[in-house]
Each structure stands twice: as structure tokens, then as C-alpha cells.
């Protein structure tokens, strides 16, 4: 196959790597800011050009054929070579400098990202950061935001990289549970002081799910706050059982100042689900945006390991 015939296939080989690593056409499409049908067409075009079936598709999973495994190995080597070339060019062509504007929900930004930012600024002395702390959905273009941390479905037309999974669970201080008892079923929460958001109507109605069982409880308590750190501190003081994102209590679980209540039950609501790092594909070409994105994804990888151990 001549070079002129190979060139159109390079992008399709890169897509093959993304599909395999992401696990599905739809996941790869989100990473590309594309659509599952477009990704499927690229794989079909690659298979036709090579005259080889690469993937076996089922309703649940994708499986590489033996020929697909060989092609994937070479495609990964091609991508590594391309990344090395780009990294070398970026090193000589430009430095990481200028301002990057990052928007994120207040709890995640304050508790996960903000403590890690001194390391980023030390690594890149010419980089400036501007943080927008908001639980509202931002318009990256209209608001002049380079990178956003988004909980829930990512917006179409942007690159969305998985950052973490957020779960809202219940926690209390051992002293509170010793004094008031440890609930064994969500229905028992009506007899406890519950630390809630009180941000919107219905925040005092907790819906908990375990397997196929769903329980709705109208809770009461003497303390409420729409700030997770304040609810966490109130729980540590022994004021009651708090609803908290699981990433916010890693240290407290480790030192024993808090323990999970009703393990196995998940509190349903707004502040949980998949959290994505979202940015426009054109912005990623900027060395400063690329440096911040890559740094945040490294944080996400380390955080995922920590939360995985906590949840286990």
C-alpha cells in the first residue's frame, strides 16, 4: 500500500485505539466530540480498506478479532510516535504560558482541585489560573471558559474526558451513632437528626436506592447547609447524619472521625453521577490548556484509585 493510500487511514487507526480503550463507540465519540454513527463509519472504512474484520459487536461489548489485535498493536505504536513528535515540537515551538480559566462546582473545586494547584503553578511558572467557582452550568464560549468540570451529561460539540464518578452517601460521627443508634434501614432515618441541603423544595425528602429497593423518607434536623464542607463539619461535631459526596470524606473515613451510615444504600439526587472535564477541541491545541487538562486528568487517575479503595 502506497503512502498516499495510507494517509487517509491514519485517523481511522487512531479511532480504533480510542474505541478499544473507551470500550464502546459512544464513549469514543464523547472523547472526540463526535457521534457514535460517525465513529462506526470510520471503523467500517478501516475494515474495508484492510479487508479484515477488526471488531465483533454484541449488544453489551466489543471484542477484537485476532487480526484486530495485531492491527491495534501497530495503531498504538503509531499514536505513541505521533505524541512523541508533537511533544518534541511543542517543547521547541512554545512554552506553557498565559491564562487558563477553569470553571467547576464549588465542592469539587475546593476539595479536589484547589489543593493540587500549587504543584501545577510550580511546574509552569509562566502559567496563570483563573477559577470560576459555580454550581451552575457555564457556557464555555459565552463565558470565556477554557475548561469546565461538568456533572451529568456533557454538552454536545465539546470534548468530554471522564474525570470521576460522584456518589452521595450518608455519614455520621461514631459518637452520634453511639448516642442515638445506627439505622439499619432508611425508614429509621425519621428518628434521627439529618443534615440536609435545604437549597430547593424537596431537599428534605431523601430517596435511597439499593438493588431494586427504593425508599423515600421525609427527614428532619436542626442544621442544614448547601455547602458540603459545612455539613461534613457538622457531622463531625455529632449534630446528625449528613448527606455528602463520597469524595469529600476520604480523610474523615481514614482517621475515623466519620463512618458511613447505611452502607450499600445510595442517596439519589442532583449532585452525583459522572463528572466530565469539558473543553473545546480547538482550545486543547494551546500548550497552556493542554498542560492544565493533562494535569487534572492525572489528579483524576490518582483520585480514582483512592476512591476505589474507599468504596471497596
XYZ file of C-alpha atoms in Angstrom:
312
model
C 0.000 0.000 0.000
C 1.467 3.360 -1.106
C 1.895 6.305 1.268
C -0.876 8.202 -0.497
C -3.217 5.304 0.256
C -2.078 5.042 3.872
C -2.598 8.662 4.854
C -6.437 8.581 4.925
C -6.294 5.517 7.206
C -4.168 7.103 9.944
C -7.112 8.913 11.531
C -9.180 5.724 11.382
C -6.405 3.764 13.106
C -6.378 6.370 15.875
C -10.137 5.994 16.224
C -9.733 2.227 16.562
C -7.442 2.780 19.555
C -9.947 5.157 21.153
C -12.866 2.756 20.627
C -10.987 -0.131 22.227
C -9.707 1.937 25.158
C -13.058 3.648 25.747
C -14.966 0.365 25.450
C -17.694 1.480 23.056
C -18.459 3.637 20.027
C -20.498 6.065 22.132
C -17.731 6.546 24.721
C -15.148 7.109 21.982
C -17.496 9.576 20.291
C -17.777 11.601 23.526
C -13.999 11.802 23.772
C -13.820 13.036 20.182
C -16.773 15.378 20.371
C -18.265 13.278 17.576
C -21.227 10.887 17.230
C -21.384 7.078 17.553
C -22.522 6.763 13.948
C -19.508 8.758 12.707
C -17.145 6.569 14.736
C -18.848 3.432 13.393
C -18.359 4.681 9.822
C -14.652 5.241 10.443
C -14.187 1.700 11.755
C -16.160 0.281 8.821
C -13.996 2.271 6.393
C -10.838 0.944 8.035
C -12.089 -2.645 7.891
C -12.966 -2.241 4.209
C -9.561 -0.772 3.373
C -7.713 -3.537 5.209
C -10.051 -6.289 4.038
C -10.205 -7.531 7.613
C -12.834 -7.734 10.338
C -11.420 -5.881 13.365
C -14.251 -5.849 15.895
C -17.021 -8.222 16.829
C -20.002 -6.272 18.094
C -22.541 -7.537 20.630
C -25.304 -5.721 22.497
C -23.053 -5.305 25.537
C -19.411 -5.327 24.479
C -16.914 -5.011 21.678
C -14.386 -7.788 21.079
C -11.243 -7.576 18.960
C -10.717 -10.297 16.407
C -7.263 -11.903 16.257
C -6.481 -9.737 13.241
C -7.853 -6.718 15.081
C -5.442 -7.326 17.954
C -2.492 -7.188 15.573
C -3.748 -4.001 13.910
C -4.398 -2.426 17.321
C -0.819 -3.083 18.434
C 0.578 -1.225 15.439
C -2.024 1.541 15.743
C -0.989 2.174 19.354
C 2.668 2.327 18.320
C 1.710 4.833 15.613
C -0.081 7.030 18.166
C 2.831 6.919 20.589
C 5.178 8.024 17.817
C 2.806 10.846 16.873
C 2.542 12.005 20.502
C 6.313 11.975 20.865
C 6.662 14.069 17.718
C 4.067 16.582 18.933
C 5.589 16.778 22.395
C 9.004 17.446 20.928
C 7.639 20.117 18.612
C 5.686 21.783 21.408
C 8.779 21.856 23.599
C 10.730 23.736 20.953
C 7.922 25.831 19.494
C 6.283 27.258 22.584
C 6.168 27.228 26.351
C 3.268 26.844 28.758
C 2.383 30.457 29.495
C -0.656 32.689 29.702
C -4.016 32.480 31.434
C -6.335 29.484 31.672
C -9.853 29.927 33.003
C -11.319 26.916 34.823
C -14.946 26.586 35.996
C -16.041 23.871 38.420
C -18.640 23.141 41.127
C -17.614 24.594 44.462
C -17.225 21.331 46.381
C -15.114 19.595 43.734
C -13.019 22.677 43.061
C -12.412 23.465 46.718
C -11.779 19.940 47.955
C -10.246 18.139 44.973
C -8.670 20.548 42.532
C -7.668 23.616 44.543
C -5.284 21.761 46.913
C -3.390 20.395 43.877
C -2.950 23.677 42.036
C 0.267 24.869 43.765
C 2.032 21.911 42.150
C 0.719 22.925 38.728
C 1.811 26.540 39.146
C 5.220 25.450 40.370
C 5.588 23.178 37.353
C 4.715 26.020 34.941
C 5.970 29.367 36.315
C 4.561 31.345 33.348
C 1.056 29.909 33.714
C -1.818 31.910 35.269
C -5.063 30.393 36.528
C -8.464 31.996 36.940
C -11.014 29.909 38.841
C -14.755 30.304 38.459
C -16.478 28.605 41.389
C -20.049 27.812 40.405
C -22.593 25.026 40.620
C -24.381 26.488 37.604
C -23.899 25.183 34.078
C -21.497 27.512 32.252
C -21.406 28.311 28.556
C -17.740 27.823 27.735
C -17.785 30.109 24.712
C -20.050 32.873 26.052
C -18.393 32.880 29.488
C -14.855 32.717 28.124
C -14.078 29.478 29.976
C -11.280 27.239 28.727
C -12.051 24.147 30.812
C -15.142 23.188 32.817
C -15.819 20.382 35.245
C -19.358 19.226 34.445
C -21.526 16.838 36.465
C -24.031 14.916 34.358
C -24.320 14.618 30.607
C -21.598 16.606 28.799
C -22.726 19.207 26.252
C -22.602 18.283 22.559
C -19.899 19.795 20.409
C -17.149 19.625 23.057
C -14.503 17.151 24.049
C -15.517 15.426 27.303
C -12.962 13.424 29.271
C -14.117 11.315 32.238
C -12.894 12.850 35.495
C -14.607 10.849 38.253
C -17.830 9.249 39.455
C -19.590 11.117 42.279
C -21.896 9.305 44.704
C -23.901 10.892 47.514
C -23.883 8.738 50.650
C -24.711 9.129 54.339
C -22.136 9.678 57.080
C -22.124 10.358 60.814
C -19.699 10.616 63.714
C -19.214 7.454 65.797
C -20.199 9.435 68.923
C -23.551 10.418 67.381
C -24.297 6.821 66.409
C -23.281 5.568 69.850
C -25.719 8.003 71.463
C -28.638 7.676 69.045
C -28.200 4.267 67.452
C -27.145 3.215 63.965
C -30.018 2.946 61.470
C -30.224 -0.395 59.702
C -32.855 0.676 57.148
C -33.670 4.070 55.551
C -37.105 4.095 57.241
C -35.315 4.556 60.569
C -33.927 7.935 59.468
C -37.166 9.621 60.566
C -35.974 9.156 64.169
C -32.630 10.868 63.522
C -31.300 14.376 63.091
C -30.426 14.617 59.391
C -28.120 17.289 57.963
C -29.554 18.296 54.605
C -29.041 20.853 51.847
C -32.254 22.888 52.266
C -31.406 24.525 48.956
C -34.504 23.650 46.939
C -38.008 22.428 47.813
C -37.901 18.706 48.347
C -34.365 18.599 49.748
C -35.850 17.224 52.972
C -37.159 14.224 51.034
C -34.396 11.646 50.783
C -34.747 8.875 48.234
C -32.424 5.935 48.826
C -31.808 3.027 46.499
C -30.265 -0.402 46.990
C -30.503 -3.014 44.257
C -34.219 -2.949 43.311
C -35.439 -1.445 46.588
C -36.320 2.254 46.648
C -37.277 4.070 49.862
C -38.395 7.703 50.254
C -38.034 9.300 53.688
C -39.042 12.775 54.880
C -36.134 13.713 57.135
C -35.780 16.396 59.799
C -32.871 18.035 61.564
C -31.666 21.109 63.407
C -28.954 22.027 60.915
C -28.873 22.477 57.140
C -26.376 23.916 54.652
C -25.920 23.883 50.887
C -22.142 23.661 51.418
C -20.798 20.115 51.717
C -17.811 21.116 53.870
C -20.130 22.700 56.422
C -22.376 19.629 56.515
C -19.305 17.469 56.911
C -18.022 19.522 59.839
C -21.472 19.466 61.451
C -21.478 15.684 61.156
C -18.017 15.564 62.759
C -19.399 17.666 65.626
C -22.020 14.991 66.198
C -25.020 17.021 65.030
C -26.514 14.211 62.973
C -26.374 12.132 59.801
C -25.194 14.087 56.759
C -25.647 13.564 53.048
C -22.230 14.113 51.462
C -20.403 13.411 48.196
C -18.117 10.465 48.798
C -15.002 12.309 47.616
C -15.386 14.833 50.444
C -14.922 12.387 53.334
C -11.787 10.457 52.372
C -9.698 11.862 55.234
C -12.503 11.563 57.785
C -13.075 7.893 56.954
C -9.355 7.246 57.219
C -8.984 8.889 60.646
C -12.280 7.510 61.989
C -13.971 10.858 62.663
C -16.830 9.799 60.354
C -18.243 6.476 59.275
C -20.675 5.541 56.561
C -24.305 5.044 57.517
C -26.481 2.550 55.637
C -23.657 1.130 53.503
C -24.963 -0.277 50.271
C -27.639 2.414 50.001
C -27.167 5.367 47.666
C -28.937 8.682 48.077
C -30.450 9.741 44.758
C -30.407 13.385 43.779
C -28.820 16.133 41.762
C -25.236 16.083 42.953
C -23.974 12.737 41.673
C -23.167 10.792 38.576
C -20.402 11.037 36.006
C -18.185 14.104 36.219
C -16.522 15.241 32.985
C -13.668 17.519 32.078
C -15.074 19.527 29.172
C -13.264 21.783 26.715
C -13.396 22.815 23.073
C -11.141 20.785 20.795
C -9.531 23.956 19.418
C -8.538 25.108 22.912
C -6.619 21.878 23.537
C -4.152 22.872 20.827
C -2.952 25.625 23.149
C 0.006 24.357 25.229
C -1.323 26.059 28.369
C -4.783 24.475 28.111
C -3.301 21.109 27.239
C -0.981 21.295 30.263
C -3.873 22.030 32.652
C -6.106 19.320 31.153
C -3.352 16.707 31.393
C -2.570 17.734 34.978
C -6.229 17.482 36.002
C -6.562 14.068 34.372
C -3.572 12.902 36.408
C -5.365 14.125 39.540
C -8.440 12.204 38.395
C -6.436 8.991 37.963
C -4.982 9.249 41.466
C -8.366 10.156 42.903
C -9.998 7.204 41.173
C -7.542 4.840 42.832
C -8.211 6.408 46.237
C -11.997 6.300 45.894
C -11.877 2.767 44.532
C -10.086 1.624 47.676
C -12.561 3.584 49.853
C -15.617 2.082 48.134
C -14.178 -1.422 48.341
